[in-house]
Amino acid sequence: MASTLSILATFTIIRSTFNDFIPKEIRDYLWSFIRRFSSEFTLVIEESHDGSSNHIFQATMEYLGSHVLSASAAEGFPKRLTVGKSEKVRKFTFGLDRHSEIVDIFHDVPLKWKYNADVNTNTNNQHTSESRWYELSFQKNHVEMVKSKYIPHIINTAKKLKDRNRMVKFHTVRRERWSSSAVNLDHPMTFDTLALDGDLKKTIMEDLDSFINGKEYYKKIGKVWKRGYLLYGPPGTGKSSLIAAMANHLNFDIYNLNLSAVNSDSSLEYLLLHVSNRSILVIEDIDCTVKLQNRDAGDPTASYPHVQVTLSGLLNAIDGLLSCCGDERIIVFTTNYKDKIDPALLRAGRMDKHICLSYSTASTFKQLAVNYLGILNHNLFSRIEKIIGEINVSPAEIAGELMKSKDPKTCLEGLIELLESKASEATSKPEEGEGGNNTKQEKGCKSKGSNTTNSDSPNHNAITFLTVGPDPMTVREYTVKAELAPILKAVLLKHGDIVTDCSLNSTQCRSSLLEIACGIIQKLQAAKLEDLTEPELRSMLASVSDLESLKLRVSWLRKRLDQIIEALQLVKQCSALEEDKRKILQEIEEMQKELGSCHMETLEKEKKTLRIQEMEAVIGTTSESISSNEARLSCFYERSLVEGLLCL
């Protein structure tokens, strides 16, 4: 112990003497000379570069801040970290303390980081500023990799981290300018808590994710990196909630643009030029904020002399050269009446995706019950779902009832009372049509404008509209054959209103399309796998494709038909393998008889024996393939072909 202390003391004295008696210039020269023979290379990243902020320094702080907390738990890593949080970010930010080091592994190459900070003083020994820099050390043979891959990786990762951690802001218009005091958007709505039919929710999320990851794709096709959405449907169906969920999902700022507060096209241009990237521009109630209604309807703007924003100005702002001044932007229009919007606004490139948010279904009610009451099931559910299937009630109305008490039974009984009162109001209205069929008034998602598609259109001539039989039944507003009514109810309960986005608007046409879908399900429900043929299934699949071309949400039915066709092909494959196996066994049997003959030479016997062994190995492989296929087919033999497709 004494000898160790003696050595350390000697080393300290030598180091102190070296620093005291050797000038700094000579020391620096000696160190630089020694480094010539080192295989290590060091990059210095200072806080400022050429008199301005160094972008790489800021990116490094963000990048290393995401690594240090997990890395600090490992042996040999720094035990002192910095932590902080500002109002502009969602989470705590961590970093290295001064003169601390950390090792990052990239492409299996260790890269050592060191954070340095020194206080600058003037001649009076007063602190004037602080110099901060990072040192990145690595082996010289990795210089090209660090330059071309690692530093771009740091910048890209830091941007994603910063975008993900920043607070979402909500901007409004004040005196034809964006307010300088944007507020934090603390809206709690997410896609997890949004009450929306499952398929529609999944479609929207996939579309948003595809957009956010599509920078190179948009660049390749020569289009501005933006996307437009139209949210339409009756009041209280969740349009504003969906916008909040989109903003939280993407971590995009929201710019709420009230067109009635903008007095000229030039002011509109100024506002759109000052919308930041990674943002959602929201124009709510586009049909009534200004007079931009369908020009075909003959609605003159002259009756609104105080409004100076023109339709042409709006079109140029969202889809003209002005739209090129920015990237990664989403524009969302909302309306209660799609048919009042000018067709020029509805086309792709301005409103790329039209999303109908309609009245509540059994699926949305169950999601609301989970969100508000925390229950997955209740003995009153079946009664509520039955009434919801027959009337129009918005998610907002259901949510209002579910918030009145913390007791599930009390809330559900209050909801039943509301639904029954709506049902009695609906039945008290005079019924239209003959035969007592209730033809509900089409509203909300039933657009009668420019998107109407005639049934004899060349694009849709593969669809044959069915005539309702002599004993029809009405499910919600759709009239179908009585034998198909239970299937339609089960479809609507499981998948929601699958014709919501249909390009054909009349209830009669939509009912005919639903009959086609239900007819396919009825055939599958009554059949066994061995009763079906591939041409028959291909014909069903073609009908489903035609339904999808008319924007019916029947992807779930197409997937099941694809699975059944694949199963039929497996059946054929099994039959072929069984036949091959039978032939091989027969050949082996004949060869074994030949081996029993006394007249065969030894060499010939050895060849046949080897051949038999090879054929037996083939039989083993064939048997395994048959067993595997039969295992995959067991679900089709043991259960109904439509199991899981319907809510029965």
XYZ file of C-alpha atoms in Angstrom, residues 111-594:
484
model
C -17.513 6.085 -30.972
C -16.441 7.997 -27.862
C -18.099 11.304 -27.017
C -16.807 13.849 -24.504
C -18.635 17.003 -23.442
C -16.486 20.013 -22.491
C -17.320 23.437 -21.135
C -15.032 26.315 -20.126
C -15.789 29.733 -18.686
C -14.234 32.657 -20.567
C -12.882 35.560 -18.499
C -11.657 39.059 -19.332
C -8.527 40.858 -18.100
C -10.270 41.662 -14.810
C -10.913 37.958 -14.269
C -14.656 38.461 -14.751
C -16.780 35.758 -16.375
C -17.876 36.914 -19.827
C -19.198 33.814 -21.566
C -19.092 30.036 -21.676
C -17.579 27.919 -24.425
C -19.105 24.488 -25.000
C -18.032 21.755 -27.386
C -18.181 18.009 -27.992
C -15.250 15.811 -28.931
C -15.957 12.709 -31.012
C -13.076 10.202 -31.043
C -12.787 7.051 -33.173
C -10.295 5.018 -35.186
C -8.936 6.759 -38.301
C -10.104 4.013 -40.633
C -13.735 4.947 -39.830
C -13.495 8.597 -40.918
C -15.515 8.105 -44.107
C -18.243 6.139 -42.300
C -18.579 8.852 -39.639
C -18.751 11.603 -42.257
C -21.194 9.938 -44.656
C -23.382 7.877 -42.310
C -22.973 8.599 -38.598
C -23.304 12.403 -38.610
C -26.371 12.318 -40.977
C -27.817 9.628 -38.683
C -27.364 11.963 -35.683
C -29.061 14.872 -37.477
C -32.019 12.775 -38.684
C -32.513 11.053 -35.320
C -32.274 14.353 -33.444
C -34.944 15.882 -35.702
C -37.322 12.979 -35.042
C -36.688 13.171 -31.296
C -37.233 16.917 -31.240
C -40.427 16.694 -33.283
C -41.764 13.916 -31.060
C -40.987 15.749 -27.805
C -42.173 19.252 -28.620
C -45.509 20.520 -27.314
C -48.342 20.745 -29.828
C -49.443 24.354 -30.296
C -52.875 25.729 -31.206
C -52.824 28.869 -33.389
C -55.749 31.197 -34.130
C -56.259 34.265 -36.341
C -56.308 37.760 -34.816
C -56.724 40.776 -37.118
C -55.858 38.717 -40.190
C -52.591 37.504 -38.653
C -51.713 34.421 -36.657
C -51.808 35.257 -32.963
C -48.329 35.661 -31.493
C -49.423 33.896 -28.301
C -50.157 30.349 -29.428
C -51.367 28.075 -26.630
C -50.356 24.509 -25.828
C -52.864 21.977 -27.137
C -53.513 19.745 -24.137
C -56.407 17.891 -25.751
C -56.331 14.321 -24.363
C -58.006 12.687 -27.370
C -55.986 9.940 -29.063
C -56.845 7.200 -31.519
C -56.956 4.802 -28.556
C -59.841 6.714 -26.957
C -61.538 7.927 -30.164
C -64.901 6.210 -30.630
C -64.777 5.231 -34.285
C -65.488 2.046 -36.211
C -62.369 -0.121 -36.102
C -61.795 -0.448 -39.866
C -62.208 3.301 -40.444
C -59.874 4.146 -37.561
C -57.237 1.746 -38.886
C -57.575 3.172 -42.413
C -57.075 6.750 -41.185
C -54.031 5.861 -39.065
C -52.417 3.921 -41.919
C -53.035 6.849 -44.278
C -51.441 9.308 -41.832
C -48.426 7.048 -41.247
C -47.999 6.581 -44.991
C -48.038 10.354 -45.453
C -45.562 11.100 -42.671
C -43.099 8.527 -44.056
C -43.598 9.578 -47.669
C -41.092 12.411 -48.085
C -39.007 10.591 -50.705
C -42.122 9.297 -52.482
C -43.615 12.792 -52.868
C -40.239 14.050 -54.055
C -39.992 11.240 -56.605
C -43.428 11.911 -58.124
C -42.892 15.705 -58.103
C -45.726 16.623 -55.744
C -45.815 18.930 -52.744
C -45.597 16.995 -49.491
C -49.105 17.782 -48.240
C -52.418 15.980 -47.845
C -56.017 17.152 -47.688
C -58.883 15.593 -45.725
C -62.599 16.313 -45.774
C -64.458 15.318 -42.598
C -68.194 15.399 -43.138
C -71.263 14.176 -41.332
C -73.973 15.285 -38.890
C -73.104 17.482 -35.881
C -71.709 15.696 -32.838
C -70.163 12.788 -34.721
C -66.567 13.503 -33.668
C -65.003 15.673 -36.365
C -63.169 17.937 -33.892
C -62.141 14.948 -31.771
C -60.669 13.251 -34.836
C -58.606 16.371 -35.638
C -57.233 16.409 -32.077
C -56.387 12.698 -32.328
C -54.589 13.322 -35.637
C -52.557 16.164 -34.087
C -51.554 14.055 -31.081
C -50.738 11.060 -33.281
C -48.433 13.087 -35.553
C -47.392 15.681 -32.936
C -48.375 18.420 -35.420
C -49.375 21.993 -34.501
C -52.933 23.039 -35.338
C -53.653 26.274 -37.224
C -57.375 27.022 -36.915
C -58.380 29.243 -39.849
C -61.755 30.981 -39.649
C -62.308 32.257 -43.194
C -64.951 34.725 -42.057
C -62.182 36.600 -40.202
C -60.160 37.033 -43.426
C -61.118 39.980 -45.610
C -59.070 39.400 -48.768
C -57.265 36.816 -50.842
C -53.951 38.544 -50.110
C -54.543 38.207 -46.361
C -55.324 34.526 -46.884
C -52.050 34.125 -48.799
C -50.121 35.812 -45.984
C -51.663 33.496 -43.397
C -50.887 30.337 -45.364
C -47.311 31.474 -46.022
C -46.810 31.701 -42.255
C -48.095 28.229 -41.428
C -45.160 26.193 -40.155
C -44.128 22.780 -41.445
C -45.393 19.720 -39.547
C -48.780 21.289 -38.974
C -52.493 20.764 -39.569
C -54.423 23.642 -41.117
C -58.079 23.328 -40.055
C -60.912 25.082 -41.900
C -64.091 24.146 -40.050
C -67.621 24.360 -41.454
C -66.357 25.257 -44.918
C -69.947 25.300 -46.181
C -71.077 28.146 -43.909
C -68.072 30.200 -42.737
C -68.025 31.988 -46.084
C -70.175 31.754 -49.168
C -68.075 29.207 -51.069
C -70.932 26.860 -51.829
C -71.476 24.835 -54.964
C -71.493 27.207 -57.934
C -73.884 24.821 -59.720
C -76.475 25.590 -57.045
C -76.497 29.225 -58.127
C -75.571 30.697 -54.729
C -74.218 34.183 -55.427
C -71.515 35.646 -53.220
C -72.994 39.082 -53.769
C -75.283 38.579 -50.779
C -72.147 38.524 -48.628
C -70.506 41.820 -49.578
C -68.311 41.941 -46.449
C -66.572 38.692 -47.394
C -63.727 39.263 -49.824
C -62.156 35.779 -49.896
C -63.038 34.237 -53.246
C -63.298 30.601 -54.234
C -60.498 31.152 -56.743
C -58.316 32.640 -54.013
C -58.924 29.677 -51.727
C -58.214 27.167 -54.500
C -54.940 28.869 -55.410
C -53.930 29.108 -51.763
C -54.353 25.405 -51.002
C -53.352 23.907 -54.348
C -51.535 26.566 -56.388
C -47.919 27.680 -56.385
C -48.429 29.094 -52.905
C -48.853 25.549 -51.535
C -45.250 24.771 -52.546
C -43.959 27.072 -49.785
C -43.851 24.430 -47.075
C -43.634 20.699 -46.451
C -45.251 18.040 -44.308
C -48.572 19.841 -44.025
C -52.101 18.532 -43.666
C -55.233 20.511 -44.525
C -58.498 19.423 -42.889
C -61.879 20.760 -43.994
C -65.023 19.966 -42.027
C -68.680 20.278 -42.983
C -72.075 18.997 -41.996
C -73.286 19.151 -45.592
C -70.911 17.853 -48.229
C -73.351 18.590 -51.078
C -73.053 22.340 -50.442
C -69.333 22.418 -51.239
C -68.178 23.427 -54.706
C -66.935 20.384 -56.695
C -63.657 22.193 -57.413
C -62.775 21.951 -53.713
C -63.638 18.267 -53.511
C -61.193 16.950 -56.072
C -58.009 15.012 -55.235
C -55.065 17.260 -54.504
C -57.291 19.543 -52.438
C -59.363 17.064 -50.485
C -57.528 13.789 -51.097
C -59.503 11.688 -48.643
C -63.179 12.090 -47.793
C -64.046 10.671 -44.359
C -67.679 10.331 -43.331
C -68.342 10.442 -39.590
C -71.881 9.188 -39.222
C -74.253 8.325 -36.405
C -73.388 5.863 -33.655
C -73.256 2.135 -34.229
C -73.071 -0.688 -31.693
C -69.296 -0.636 -32.115
C -68.923 3.069 -31.290
C -71.309 2.732 -28.341
C -69.166 -0.043 -26.837
C -66.027 2.076 -27.232
C -67.751 4.973 -25.476
C -68.874 2.659 -22.681
C -65.281 1.538 -22.157
C -63.973 5.124 -22.194
C -66.598 6.686 -19.924
C -67.736 3.808 -17.690
C -64.804 1.381 -17.868
C -67.046 -1.588 -18.680
C -66.816 -4.079 -21.531
C -70.260 -5.621 -21.102
C -73.536 -5.138 -19.265
C -76.940 -6.811 -19.351
C -78.429 -3.581 -20.780
C -76.057 -3.558 -23.778
C -78.222 -5.766 -25.998
C -81.246 -3.526 -25.490
C -79.226 -0.388 -26.278
C -77.598 -1.915 -29.373
C -81.002 -2.944 -30.725
C -82.384 0.603 -30.472
C -79.190 2.217 -31.840
C -79.534 0.041 -34.945
C -82.929 1.596 -35.661
C -82.426 5.317 -34.977
C -79.981 8.165 -35.583
C -78.071 9.184 -32.455
C -74.703 10.950 -32.431
C -71.708 9.868 -30.329
C -71.860 13.262 -28.580
C -75.410 12.560 -27.394
C -74.402 9.140 -26.061
C -71.321 10.594 -24.363
C -73.490 13.258 -22.717
C -75.622 10.570 -21.082
C -72.643 8.451 -20.017
C -71.087 11.436 -18.211
C -74.093 12.089 -15.965
C -73.161 9.534 -13.321
C -70.312 7.282 -12.271
C -72.751 4.397 -11.801
C -72.904 2.354 -15.049
C -76.468 1.168 -14.497
C -77.765 4.700 -13.903
C -76.018 5.992 -17.046
C -77.211 3.132 -19.236
C -80.799 3.476 -18.030
C -80.651 7.215 -18.805
C -79.268 6.413 -22.257
C -82.085 3.932 -22.896
C -84.590 6.618 -21.959
C -82.982 9.030 -24.453
C -82.894 6.416 -27.217
C -86.504 5.360 -26.655
C -87.661 8.972 -26.787
C -85.829 9.387 -30.111
C -87.373 6.165 -31.391
C -90.873 7.307 -30.454
C -90.259 10.650 -32.196
C -89.120 8.816 -35.322
C -92.194 6.541 -35.399
C -94.557 9.468 -34.813
C -93.415 11.080 -38.089
C -95.443 10.125 -41.207
C -93.898 7.194 -43.046
C -93.057 7.506 -46.724
C -93.554 5.025 -49.524
C -95.897 2.077 -49.917
C -96.040 -1.114 -47.914
C -95.169 0.710 -44.697
C -91.455 0.686 -45.406
C -89.659 3.255 -43.297
C -87.441 5.246 -45.625
C -85.452 7.482 -43.272
C -84.451 10.876 -44.476
C -80.951 10.736 -45.912
C -78.664 13.208 -44.221
C -75.171 13.691 -42.877
C -73.091 11.386 -45.022
C -75.548 11.165 -47.924
C -74.039 13.677 -50.327
C -76.148 14.617 -53.339
C -73.559 16.791 -55.066
C -70.995 16.231 -57.667
C -69.806 12.886 -56.319
C -73.038 11.178 -57.310
C -72.283 8.254 -59.613
C -74.987 6.826 -61.881
C -75.589 3.100 -61.705
C -75.089 2.762 -65.454
C -71.629 4.303 -65.348
C -69.054 2.310 -67.354
C -66.950 1.941 -64.229
C -69.761 0.236 -62.373
C -71.495 -1.888 -64.988
C -70.273 -5.090 -63.311
C -72.749 -4.467 -60.468
C -76.227 -5.867 -61.010
C -78.797 -4.196 -58.764
C -81.136 -6.679 -57.153
C -84.861 -6.159 -56.919
C -86.119 -6.544 -53.377
C -88.330 -9.623 -53.058
C -91.991 -9.758 -52.110
C -91.238 -9.955 -48.367
C -88.705 -7.190 -47.653
C -87.458 -6.010 -44.260
C -85.911 -2.714 -43.193
C -82.680 -2.656 -41.198
C -81.893 0.910 -40.216
C -82.745 2.748 -43.455
C -81.849 -0.173 -45.766
C -84.521 -2.445 -47.217
C -83.401 -6.001 -48.065
C -84.864 -9.473 -48.472
C -86.235 -10.861 -45.218
C -83.843 -13.835 -45.357
C -80.870 -11.450 -45.530
C -82.012 -9.078 -42.772
C -80.378 -11.030 -39.883
C -77.090 -11.126 -41.818
C -77.254 -7.371 -42.508
C -77.904 -6.644 -38.828
C -74.921 -8.783 -37.850
C -72.717 -7.033 -40.442
C -73.721 -3.562 -39.233
C -73.109 -4.524 -35.609
C -69.655 -5.945 -36.395
C -68.361 -3.508 -39.024
C -70.561 -0.427 -38.761
C -72.262 1.185 -41.757
C -70.124 -0.241 -44.572
C -71.863 1.890 -47.243
C -71.150 5.208 -45.497
C -68.571 6.261 -48.090
C -70.402 4.724 -51.061
C -70.309 6.843 -54.212
C -73.971 5.959 -54.918
C -76.243 8.104 -52.768
C -79.762 6.761 -52.980
C -80.902 4.381 -50.247
C -82.328 1.994 -52.858
C -78.952 1.627 -54.607
C -77.126 1.198 -51.329
C -79.655 -1.427 -50.221
C -79.009 -3.353 -53.446
C -75.258 -3.282 -52.822
C -75.778 -4.518 -49.265
C -77.896 -7.385 -50.628
C -74.998 -8.438 -52.853
C -72.620 -8.521 -49.895
C -75.118 -10.316 -47.639
C -75.917 -12.803 -50.420
C -72.239 -13.781 -50.622
C -72.106 -14.215 -46.838
C -75.289 -16.310 -46.938
C -73.737 -18.691 -49.508
C -70.567 -19.074 -47.449
C -72.577 -19.577 -44.267
C -74.545 -22.464 -45.765
C -71.630 -24.184 -47.520
C -68.779 -26.434 -46.502
C -65.326 -26.084 -47.945
C -65.623 -29.202 -50.075
C -68.921 -27.925 -51.587
C -67.298 -24.841 -53.134
C -65.382 -24.517 -56.373
C -62.634 -22.049 -57.204
C -64.523 -20.477 -60.173
C -67.507 -19.896 -57.892
C -65.297 -18.210 -55.282
C -63.532 -16.154 -57.962
C -66.929 -14.886 -59.087
C -67.760 -13.850 -55.496
C -64.383 -12.145 -55.241
C -65.053 -10.188 -58.443
C -68.363 -8.965 -56.978
C -66.602 -7.857 -53.803
C -64.006 -5.988 -55.889
C -66.846 -4.210 -57.671
C -68.336 -3.260 -54.295
C -64.961 -1.897 -53.191
C -64.743 0.157 -56.386
C -67.962 1.841 -55.206
C -66.234 2.541 -51.861
C -67.997 -0.054 -49.737
C -65.886 -1.082 -46.738
C -65.808 -4.833 -47.405
C -62.067 -5.535 -47.241
C -62.805 -8.020 -44.431
C -65.002 -10.074 -46.806
C -62.386 -9.985 -49.565
C -59.731 -11.250 -47.151
C -61.962 -14.164 -46.088
C -62.621 -15.137 -49.723
C -58.861 -15.024 -50.393
C -58.340 -17.340 -47.400
C -60.993 -19.790 -48.634
C -59.505 -19.843 -52.158
C -56.088 -20.523 -50.630
C -57.641 -23.343 -48.578
C -59.144 -24.896 -51.736
C -55.715 -24.807 -53.353
C -54.298 -26.564 -50.293
C -56.976 -29.261 -50.678
C -55.872 -29.803 -54.277
C -52.255 -29.876 -53.184
C -53.045 -32.492 -50.527
C -54.826 -34.653 -53.091
C -51.863 -34.437 -55.466
C -49.438 -35.325 -52.657
C -51.600 -38.287 -51.611
C -51.581 -39.559 -55.196
C -47.784 -39.173 -55.408
C -47.426 -41.017 -52.133
C -49.633 -43.877 -53.348
C -47.598 -44.268 -56.538
C -44.284 -44.271 -54.653
C -45.572 -46.919 -52.198
C -46.699 -49.059 -55.102
C -43.271 -48.744 -56.749
C -41.519 -49.653 -53.474
C -43.709 -52.728 -53.122
C -42.781 -53.903 -56.619
C -39.057 -53.329 -56.001
C -39.203 -55.266 -52.734
C -40.705 -58.227 -54.602
C -37.821 -58.056 -57.080
